[in-house]
Amino acid sequence: MTTTPAERTRAGTQSIERVVELLRTVASRGRNGMRLGDVASATGLPTSTCFRMLQRLELEGLLERHAVTRKYHLGPLLHELGMLAYPRVQLAAHCEPALAELAHDTQDTVYLSERRGLEAVCTARALGDYPIKALTLDVGIRRPLGVGAGGLAILCQLPAEEAQDIIEANAWRYAKQSSLDAAQVMAAVAQGRAQGYAFLDSPVFTGTAAVGVALPGAPPMAALSVAAISARLDERRRAEVGAALQRQARKLGRLLQALQEGSR
């Protein structure tokens, strides 16, 4: 049976999409890695198909498989390519002082999350001095917008229709990566818009909560968040943390605007 050029193009595009989905899935576990069965379950691919693709990605250096645990991890080629990638704005570097100040003031863990399509990726982290730390993210971890407080804060600042489209597109991923569903994310967005900051309690790890505020911008592309054990973020304190995040977000917004104007 012969195929048309359009059909071959579509098949090639679908193959690329599958590869990207596999890499993102493995990346979602950070340095913990994922076994074959977990990857197949998360992506919905047949195990045999998933294994063949993972094996090929390993041969190309895009993935590595641990000899003992048999878990897949991101491979060295991705690191080598990443060193040549030049972001448009070195946002994490500009935000370091703000993250450090928030970590000092709150004594909790502070994250910078940047939007990447339907996801938010953690690009920086600062640790406070409180002895019990909420280490819910590593730098480089990706999550669907809405699962973490940073991604939720970005959704809160988007137009309602766009936010709803993103939530609907991510609905199947919420169930796989968190205790949330699309309706709960929509409710959290509505609450975040009303109170001026996003808040989530135990969406991924039981007993941890976080407050998030998006950086100014249209559309919003990044957010700051503070994570702590749930007991440290009661209603009174989460409002205090939200106010501190808002102050730093405004300061960063002015800084980034000045940098942008200076580069013209």
PDB file of C-alpha atoms in Angstrom:
ATOM      1  CA  MET A   1       0.000   0.000   0.000  1.00  0.00           C
ATOM      2  CA  THR A   2       1.467   3.338  -1.053  1.00  0.00           C
ATOM      3  CA  THR A   3       1.241   6.489   1.034  1.00  0.00           C
ATOM      4  CA  THR A   4       0.866  10.049  -0.124  1.00  0.00           C
ATOM      5  CA  PRO A   5       3.427  12.773   0.732  1.00  0.00           C
ATOM      6  CA  ALA A   6       0.849  14.351   3.074  1.00  0.00           C
ATOM      7  CA  GLU A   7       0.395  11.051   4.927  1.00  0.00           C
ATOM      8  CA  ARG A   8       4.165  10.588   5.255  1.00  0.00           C
ATOM      9  CA  THR A   9       4.522  14.132   6.571  1.00  0.00           C
ATOM     10  CA  ARG A  10       1.755  13.557   9.102  1.00  0.00           C
ATOM     11  CA  ALA A  11       3.337  10.274  10.247  1.00  0.00           C
ATOM     12  CA  GLY A  12       6.707  11.999  10.627  1.00  0.00           C
ATOM     13  CA  THR A  13       5.158  14.798  12.650  1.00  0.00           C
ATOM     14  CA  GLN A  14       3.415  12.301  14.930  1.00  0.00           C
ATOM     15  CA  SER A  15       6.724  10.502  15.494  1.00  0.00           C
ATOM     16  CA  ILE A  16       8.378  13.763  16.551  1.00  0.00           C
ATOM     17  CA  GLU A  17       5.491  14.522  18.887  1.00  0.00           C
ATOM     18  CA  ARG A  18       5.859  11.082  20.485  1.00  0.00           C
ATOM     19  CA  VAL A  19       9.600  11.568  21.010  1.00  0.00           C
ATOM     20  CA  VAL A  20       9.052  14.971  22.625  1.00  0.00           C
ATOM     21  CA  GLU A  21       6.312  13.521  24.833  1.00  0.00           C
ATOM     22  CA  LEU A  22       8.621  10.712  25.964  1.00  0.00           C
ATOM     23  CA  LEU A  23      11.421  13.125  26.824  1.00  0.00           C
ATOM     24  CA  ARG A  24       9.054  15.421  28.710  1.00  0.00           C
ATOM     25  CA  THR A  25       7.600  12.465  30.596  1.00  0.00           C
ATOM     26  CA  VAL A  26      11.015  11.248  31.746  1.00  0.00           C
ATOM     27  CA  ALA A  27      12.004  14.830  32.593  1.00  0.00           C
ATOM     28  CA  SER A  28       8.902  15.209  34.781  1.00  0.00           C
ATOM     29  CA  ARG A  29      10.523  12.910  37.374  1.00  0.00           C
ATOM     30  CA  GLY A  30      13.713  14.974  37.510  1.00  0.00           C
ATOM     31  CA  ARG A  31      16.727  12.963  38.649  1.00  0.00           C
ATOM     32  CA  ASN A  32      14.563  10.114  39.959  1.00  0.00           C
ATOM     33  CA  GLY A  33      14.114   8.573  36.529  1.00  0.00           C
ATOM     34  CA  MET A  34      11.315   6.327  35.287  1.00  0.00           C
ATOM     35  CA  ARG A  35      10.954   2.633  34.524  1.00  0.00           C
ATOM     36  CA  LEU A  36       9.563   1.387  31.229  1.00  0.00           C
ATOM     37  CA  GLY A  37       6.169   0.547  32.692  1.00  0.00           C
ATOM     38  CA  ASP A  38       5.821   3.986  34.260  1.00  0.00           C
ATOM     39  CA  VAL A  39       6.670   5.718  30.974  1.00  0.00           C
ATOM     40  CA  ALA A  40       4.201   3.550  29.050  1.00  0.00           C
ATOM     41  CA  SER A  41       1.469   4.221  31.618  1.00  0.00           C
ATOM     42  CA  ALA A  42       2.104   7.975  31.649  1.00  0.00           C
ATOM     43  CA  THR A  43       2.128   8.321  27.858  1.00  0.00           C
ATOM     44  CA  GLY A  44      -0.552   5.758  26.995  1.00  0.00           C
ATOM     45  CA  LEU A  45       1.761   4.058  24.493  1.00  0.00           C
ATOM     46  CA  PRO A  46       1.828   0.257  24.137  1.00  0.00           C
ATOM     47  CA  THR A  47       4.718  -1.135  26.169  1.00  0.00           C
ATOM     48  CA  SER A  48       6.390  -2.680  23.114  1.00  0.00           C
ATOM     49  CA  THR A  49       6.227   0.596  21.164  1.00  0.00           C
ATOM     50  CA  CYS A  50       7.417   2.547  24.179  1.00  0.00           C
ATOM     51  CA  PHE A  51      10.370   0.195  24.679  1.00  0.00           C
ATOM     52  CA  ARG A  52      11.502   0.475  21.051  1.00  0.00           C
ATOM     53  CA  MET A  53      11.372   4.269  21.172  1.00  0.00           C
ATOM     54  CA  LEU A  54      13.168   4.493  24.515  1.00  0.00           C
ATOM     55  CA  GLN A  55      15.826   2.096  23.265  1.00  0.00           C
ATOM     56  CA  ARG A  56      16.421   4.256  20.189  1.00  0.00           C
ATOM     57  CA  LEU A  57      16.589   7.439  22.256  1.00  0.00           C
ATOM     58  CA  GLU A  58      19.141   5.717  24.478  1.00  0.00           C
ATOM     59  CA  LEU A  59      21.269   4.802  21.463  1.00  0.00           C
ATOM     60  CA  GLU A  60      21.172   8.429  20.313  1.00  0.00           C
ATOM     61  CA  GLY A  61      22.270   9.715  23.713  1.00  0.00           C
ATOM     62  CA  LEU A  62      18.998  11.471  24.474  1.00  0.00           C
ATOM     63  CA  LEU A  63      18.265   9.061  27.321  1.00  0.00           C
ATOM     64  CA  GLU A  64      20.315   6.876  29.647  1.00  0.00           C
ATOM     65  CA  ARG A  65      19.189   3.664  31.374  1.00  0.00           C
ATOM     66  CA  HIS A  66      20.634   2.912  34.787  1.00  0.00           C
ATOM     67  CA  ALA A  67      22.300  -0.498  34.821  1.00  0.00           C
ATOM     68  CA  VAL A  68      20.894  -1.466  38.237  1.00  0.00           C
ATOM     69  CA  THR A  69      17.537   0.292  38.659  1.00  0.00           C
ATOM     70  CA  ARG A  70      16.688   0.051  34.927  1.00  0.00           C
ATOM     71  CA  LYS A  71      15.252   3.548  35.159  1.00  0.00           C
ATOM     72  CA  TYR A  72      15.493   5.961  32.240  1.00  0.00           C
ATOM     73  CA  HIS A  73      17.081   9.388  32.773  1.00  0.00           C
ATOM     74  CA  LEU A  74      17.746  12.293  30.437  1.00  0.00           C
ATOM     75  CA  GLY A  75      20.899  11.632  28.456  1.00  0.00           C
ATOM     76  CA  PRO A  76      24.171  13.490  27.878  1.00  0.00           C
ATOM     77  CA  LEU A  77      23.266  14.716  24.391  1.00  0.00           C
ATOM     78  CA  LEU A  78      20.474  16.841  25.840  1.00  0.00           C
ATOM     79  CA  HIS A  79      22.953  18.482  28.213  1.00  0.00           C
ATOM     80  CA  GLU A  80      25.380  19.138  25.367  1.00  0.00           C
ATOM     81  CA  LEU A  81      22.667  20.667  23.192  1.00  0.00           C
ATOM     82  CA  GLY A  82      21.348  22.667  26.124  1.00  0.00           C
ATOM     83  CA  MET A  83      24.703  24.373  26.627  1.00  0.00           C
ATOM     84  CA  LEU A  84      24.319  25.885  23.164  1.00  0.00           C
ATOM     85  CA  ALA A  85      20.742  27.023  23.676  1.00  0.00           C
ATOM     86  CA  TYR A  86      20.576  30.749  24.462  1.00  0.00           C
ATOM     87  CA  PRO A  87      17.420  31.922  26.247  1.00  0.00           C
ATOM     88  CA  ARG A  88      15.971  35.254  25.179  1.00  0.00           C
ATOM     89  CA  VAL A  89      16.154  36.584  28.733  1.00  0.00           C
ATOM     90  CA  GLN A  90      18.346  35.250  31.532  1.00  0.00           C
ATOM     91  CA  LEU A  91      15.354  35.415  33.838  1.00  0.00           C
ATOM     92  CA  ALA A  92      16.671  33.094  36.550  1.00  0.00           C
ATOM     93  CA  ALA A  93      19.828  35.181  36.981  1.00  0.00           C
ATOM     94  CA  HIS A  94      17.814  38.400  37.316  1.00  0.00           C
ATOM     95  CA  CYS A  95      15.493  36.772  39.856  1.00  0.00           C
ATOM     96  CA  GLU A  96      18.178  35.327  42.144  1.00  0.00           C
ATOM     97  CA  PRO A  97      18.264  38.308  44.566  1.00  0.00           C
ATOM     98  CA  ALA A  98      14.465  38.283  44.873  1.00  0.00           C
ATOM     99  CA  LEU A  99      14.404  34.534  45.522  1.00  0.00           C
ATOM    100  CA  ALA A 100      17.134  34.855  48.145  1.00  0.00           C
ATOM    101  CA  GLU A 101      15.311  37.704  49.900  1.00  0.00           C
ATOM    102  CA  LEU A 102      12.020  35.791  49.934  1.00  0.00           C
ATOM    103  CA  ALA A 103      13.748  32.660  51.266  1.00  0.00           C
ATOM    104  CA  HIS A 104      15.372  34.742  54.033  1.00  0.00           C
ATOM    105  CA  ASP A 105      12.143  36.508  54.988  1.00  0.00           C
ATOM    106  CA  THR A 106       9.821  33.486  54.867  1.00  0.00           C
ATOM    107  CA  GLN A 107      12.423  30.872  55.890  1.00  0.00           C
ATOM    108  CA  ASP A 108      10.778  28.542  53.398  1.00  0.00           C
ATOM    109  CA  THR A 109      11.586  27.270  49.892  1.00  0.00           C
ATOM    110  CA  VAL A 110      11.134  29.701  47.005  1.00  0.00           C
ATOM    111  CA  TYR A 111      10.773  28.710  43.342  1.00  0.00           C
ATOM    112  CA  LEU A 112      10.852  30.449  39.997  1.00  0.00           C
ATOM    113  CA  SER A 113       8.646  28.776  37.385  1.00  0.00           C
ATOM    114  CA  GLU A 114       8.602  29.715  33.698  1.00  0.00           C
ATOM    115  CA  ARG A 115       5.871  28.864  31.242  1.00  0.00           C
ATOM    116  CA  ARG A 116       6.647  26.486  28.396  1.00  0.00           C
ATOM    117  CA  GLY A 117       3.476  25.970  26.391  1.00  0.00           C
ATOM    118  CA  LEU A 118       1.048  23.929  28.497  1.00  0.00           C
ATOM    119  CA  GLU A 119       3.658  23.402  31.212  1.00  0.00           C
ATOM    120  CA  ALA A 120       5.664  25.281  33.810  1.00  0.00           C
ATOM    121  CA  VAL A 121       9.324  24.413  34.359  1.00  0.00           C
ATOM    122  CA  CYS A 122      11.222  25.195  37.552  1.00  0.00           C
ATOM    123  CA  THR A 123      14.251  27.296  36.581  1.00  0.00           C
ATOM    124  CA  ALA A 124      15.548  28.424  39.997  1.00  0.00           C
ATOM    125  CA  ARG A 125      15.190  27.608  43.682  1.00  0.00           C
ATOM    126  CA  ALA A 126      16.282  29.186  46.976  1.00  0.00           C
ATOM    127  CA  LEU A 127      16.174  27.509  50.382  1.00  0.00           C
ATOM    128  CA  GLY A 128      15.118  29.153  53.631  1.00  0.00           C
ATOM    129  CA  ASP A 129      16.361  28.282  57.103  1.00  0.00           C
ATOM    130  CA  TYR A 130      13.253  26.545  58.443  1.00  0.00           C
ATOM    131  CA  PRO A 131      14.398  23.027  59.436  1.00  0.00           C
ATOM    132  CA  ILE A 132      11.540  21.207  57.675  1.00  0.00           C
ATOM    133  CA  LYS A 133      11.819  22.047  53.988  1.00  0.00           C
ATOM    134  CA  ALA A 134       9.218  21.540  51.261  1.00  0.00           C
ATOM    135  CA  LEU A 135      11.457  20.361  48.435  1.00  0.00           C
ATOM    136  CA  THR A 136       8.637  19.715  46.014  1.00  0.00           C
ATOM    137  CA  LEU A 137      10.614  20.648  42.882  1.00  0.00           C
ATOM    138  CA  ASP A 138      14.103  20.376  41.479  1.00  0.00           C
ATOM    139  CA  VAL A 139      15.381  22.827  38.895  1.00  0.00           C
ATOM    140  CA  GLY A 140      14.366  21.453  35.505  1.00  0.00           C
ATOM    141  CA  ILE A 141      11.197  19.682  36.666  1.00  0.00           C
ATOM    142  CA  ARG A 142       8.200  20.274  34.410  1.00  0.00           C
ATOM    143  CA  ARG A 143       4.570  20.110  35.418  1.00  0.00           C
ATOM    144  CA  PRO A 144       1.280  20.906  33.676  1.00  0.00           C
ATOM    145  CA  LEU A 145       0.143  24.466  34.321  1.00  0.00           C
ATOM    146  CA  GLY A 146      -2.118  24.263  37.354  1.00  0.00           C
ATOM    147  CA  VAL A 147      -0.400  21.482  39.292  1.00  0.00           C
ATOM    148  CA  GLY A 148       2.065  23.756  41.120  1.00  0.00           C
ATOM    149  CA  ALA A 149       1.394  27.156  42.692  1.00  0.00           C
ATOM    150  CA  GLY A 150       3.659  28.882  40.162  1.00  0.00           C
ATOM    151  CA  GLY A 151       1.875  27.402  37.161  1.00  0.00           C
ATOM    152  CA  LEU A 152      -1.479  28.066  38.802  1.00  0.00           C
ATOM    153  CA  ALA A 153      -0.502  31.718  39.335  1.00  0.00           C
ATOM    154  CA  ILE A 154       0.265  32.026  35.616  1.00  0.00           C
ATOM    155  CA  LEU A 155      -3.176  30.590  34.784  1.00  0.00           C
ATOM    156  CA  CYS A 156      -4.764  33.134  37.132  1.00  0.00           C
ATOM    157  CA  GLN A 157      -3.313  35.998  35.084  1.00  0.00           C
ATOM    158  CA  LEU A 158      -4.298  34.635  31.674  1.00  0.00           C
ATOM    159  CA  PRO A 159      -7.569  35.562  29.925  1.00  0.00           C
ATOM    160  CA  ALA A 160     -10.344  33.300  31.192  1.00  0.00           C
ATOM    161  CA  GLU A 161     -10.891  31.571  27.842  1.00  0.00           C
ATOM    162  CA  GLU A 162      -7.182  30.822  27.341  1.00  0.00           C
ATOM    163  CA  ALA A 163      -6.845  29.507  30.889  1.00  0.00           C
ATOM    164  CA  GLN A 164      -9.844  27.219  30.375  1.00  0.00           C
ATOM    165  CA  ASP A 165      -8.398  25.876  27.110  1.00  0.00           C
ATOM    166  CA  ILE A 166      -5.107  25.064  28.851  1.00  0.00           C
ATOM    167  CA  ILE A 167      -6.858  23.348  31.739  1.00  0.00           C
ATOM    168  CA  GLU A 168      -8.963  21.245  29.363  1.00  0.00           C
ATOM    169  CA  ALA A 169      -5.871  20.283  27.352  1.00  0.00           C
ATOM    170  CA  ASN A 170      -4.058  19.248  30.543  1.00  0.00           C
ATOM    171  CA  ALA A 171      -7.036  17.471  32.149  1.00  0.00           C
ATOM    172  CA  TRP A 172      -5.752  13.948  31.482  1.00  0.00           C
ATOM    173  CA  ARG A 173      -2.322  14.871  32.892  1.00  0.00           C
ATOM    174  CA  TYR A 174      -3.702  16.235  36.167  1.00  0.00           C
ATOM    175  CA  ALA A 175      -5.009  12.804  37.111  1.00  0.00           C
ATOM    176  CA  LYS A 176      -1.646  11.180  36.347  1.00  0.00           C
ATOM    177  CA  GLN A 177       0.602  13.723  38.087  1.00  0.00           C
ATOM    178  CA  SER A 178      -1.455  15.064  40.987  1.00  0.00           C
ATOM    179  CA  SER A 179      -4.519  14.668  43.175  1.00  0.00           C
ATOM    180  CA  LEU A 180      -6.299  17.371  41.166  1.00  0.00           C
ATOM    181  CA  ASP A 181      -8.805  17.254  38.352  1.00  0.00           C
ATOM    182  CA  ALA A 182      -9.748  19.949  35.839  1.00  0.00           C
ATOM    183  CA  ALA A 183     -12.699  21.188  37.904  1.00  0.00           C
ATOM    184  CA  GLN A 184     -10.502  21.623  40.978  1.00  0.00           C
ATOM    185  CA  VAL A 185      -7.905  23.556  38.963  1.00  0.00           C
ATOM    186  CA  MET A 186     -10.620  25.835  37.574  1.00  0.00           C
ATOM    187  CA  ALA A 187     -11.884  26.461  41.112  1.00  0.00           C
ATOM    188  CA  ALA A 188      -8.334  27.218  42.310  1.00  0.00           C
ATOM    189  CA  VAL A 189      -7.897  29.688  39.430  1.00  0.00           C
ATOM    190  CA  ALA A 190     -11.120  31.478  40.373  1.00  0.00           C
ATOM    191  CA  GLN A 191     -10.022  31.665  44.001  1.00  0.00           C
ATOM    192  CA  GLY A 192      -6.558  32.888  43.021  1.00  0.00           C
ATOM    193  CA  ARG A 193      -7.986  35.679  40.888  1.00  0.00           C
ATOM    194  CA  ALA A 194     -10.199  36.803  43.754  1.00  0.00           C
ATOM    195  CA  GLN A 195      -7.496  36.871  46.418  1.00  0.00           C
ATOM    196  CA  GLY A 196      -4.555  38.046  44.313  1.00  0.00           C
ATOM    197  CA  TYR A 197      -2.368  34.955  44.746  1.00  0.00           C
ATOM    198  CA  ALA A 198      -2.589  31.259  43.923  1.00  0.00           C
ATOM    199  CA  PHE A 199      -2.709  28.628  46.647  1.00  0.00           C
ATOM    200  CA  LEU A 200      -2.552  24.837  46.567  1.00  0.00           C
ATOM    201  CA  ASP A 201      -2.437  22.346  49.429  1.00  0.00           C
ATOM    202  CA  SER A 202      -1.056  18.829  48.835  1.00  0.00           C
ATOM    203  CA  PRO A 203      -1.567  18.665  45.052  1.00  0.00           C
ATOM    204  CA  VAL A 204       1.371  16.273  44.591  1.00  0.00           C
ATOM    205  CA  PHE A 205       2.943  15.666  48.004  1.00  0.00           C
ATOM    206  CA  THR A 206       0.662  15.261  51.001  1.00  0.00           C
ATOM    207  CA  GLY A 207       1.369  17.767  53.755  1.00  0.00           C
ATOM    208  CA  THR A 208       2.997  20.425  51.572  1.00  0.00           C
ATOM    209  CA  ALA A 209       1.381  23.638  50.374  1.00  0.00           C
ATOM    210  CA  ALA A 210       2.456  26.614  48.271  1.00  0.00           C
ATOM    211  CA  VAL A 211       1.531  30.193  47.423  1.00  0.00           C
ATOM    212  CA  GLY A 212       2.296  31.669  43.985  1.00  0.00           C
ATOM    213  CA  VAL A 213       2.206  35.040  42.208  1.00  0.00           C
ATOM    214  CA  ALA A 214       2.847  35.639  38.501  1.00  0.00           C
ATOM    215  CA  LEU A 215       5.375  38.210  37.340  1.00  0.00           C
ATOM    216  CA  PRO A 216       3.811  41.166  35.493  1.00  0.00           C
ATOM    217  CA  GLY A 217       3.554  40.694  31.751  1.00  0.00           C
ATOM    218  CA  ALA A 218       1.133  40.163  28.947  1.00  0.00           C
ATOM    219  CA  PRO A 219       0.928  37.263  28.639  1.00  0.00           C
ATOM    220  CA  PRO A 220       2.428  36.202  31.994  1.00  0.00           C
ATOM    221  CA  MET A 221       5.390  33.905  31.389  1.00  0.00           C
ATOM    222  CA  ALA A 222       6.780  33.281  34.882  1.00  0.00           C
ATOM    223  CA  ALA A 223       5.838  33.163  38.559  1.00  0.00           C
ATOM    224  CA  LEU A 224       7.362  33.105  42.032  1.00  0.00           C
ATOM    225  CA  SER A 225       6.119  30.670  44.661  1.00  0.00           C
ATOM    226  CA  VAL A 226       6.828  29.784  48.278  1.00  0.00           C
ATOM    227  CA  ALA A 227       6.396  26.179  49.403  1.00  0.00           C
ATOM    228  CA  ALA A 228       6.212  24.935  52.996  1.00  0.00           C
ATOM    229  CA  ILE A 229       4.655  22.234  55.096  1.00  0.00           C
ATOM    230  CA  SER A 230       0.898  22.772  55.148  1.00  0.00           C
ATOM    231  CA  ALA A 231       0.843  23.698  58.827  1.00  0.00           C
ATOM    232  CA  ARG A 232       2.971  26.784  58.077  1.00  0.00           C
ATOM    233  CA  LEU A 233       0.554  28.146  55.491  1.00  0.00           C
ATOM    234  CA  ASP A 234      -2.669  28.726  57.356  1.00  0.00           C
ATOM    235  CA  GLU A 235      -5.008  31.417  56.034  1.00  0.00           C
ATOM    236  CA  ARG A 236      -3.301  34.277  57.885  1.00  0.00           C
ATOM    237  CA  ARG A 237       0.240  33.370  56.906  1.00  0.00           C
ATOM    238  CA  ARG A 238      -0.545  32.519  53.300  1.00  0.00           C
ATOM    239  CA  ALA A 239      -1.945  36.056  52.920  1.00  0.00           C
ATOM    240  CA  GLU A 240       1.311  37.438  54.359  1.00  0.00           C
ATOM    241  CA  VAL A 241       3.389  35.305  52.021  1.00  0.00           C
ATOM    242  CA  GLY A 242       1.147  36.298  49.112  1.00  0.00           C
ATOM    243  CA  ALA A 243       1.736  39.976  49.886  1.00  0.00           C
ATOM    244  CA  ALA A 244       5.519  39.423  50.031  1.00  0.00           C
ATOM    245  CA  LEU A 245       5.402  37.628  46.684  1.00  0.00           C
ATOM    246  CA  GLN A 246       3.381  40.463  45.166  1.00  0.00           C
ATOM    247  CA  ARG A 247       5.962  43.042  46.299  1.00  0.00           C
ATOM    248  CA  GLN A 248       8.845  41.067  44.798  1.00  0.00           C
ATOM    249  CA  ALA A 249       6.893  40.396  41.596  1.00  0.00           C
ATOM    250  CA  ARG A 250       6.269  44.127  41.134  1.00  0.00           C
ATOM    251  CA  LYS A 251       9.962  44.916  41.736  1.00  0.00           C
ATOM    252  CA  LEU A 252      11.016  42.276  39.242  1.00  0.00           C
ATOM    253  CA  GLY A 253       8.458  43.528  36.744  1.00  0.00           C
ATOM    254  CA  ARG A 254       9.977  47.013  36.877  1.00  0.00           C
ATOM    255  CA  LEU A 255      13.503  45.610  36.583  1.00  0.00           C
ATOM    256  CA  LEU A 256      12.675  43.440  33.595  1.00  0.00           C
ATOM    257  CA  GLN A 257      10.856  46.283  31.870  1.00  0.00           C
ATOM    258  CA  ALA A 258      13.885  48.539  32.334  1.00  0.00           C
ATOM    259  CA  LEU A 259      16.190  45.843  30.976  1.00  0.00           C
ATOM    260  CA  GLN A 260      13.931  45.336  27.990  1.00  0.00           C
ATOM    261  CA  GLU A 261      13.784  49.046  27.244  1.00  0.00           C
ATOM    262  CA  GLY A 262      17.544  49.363  27.634  1.00  0.00           C
ATOM    263  CA  SER A 263      18.149  46.603  25.068  1.00  0.00           C
ATOM    264  CA  ARG A 264      16.133  48.330  22.332  1.00  0.00           C
TER     265      ARG A 264
END
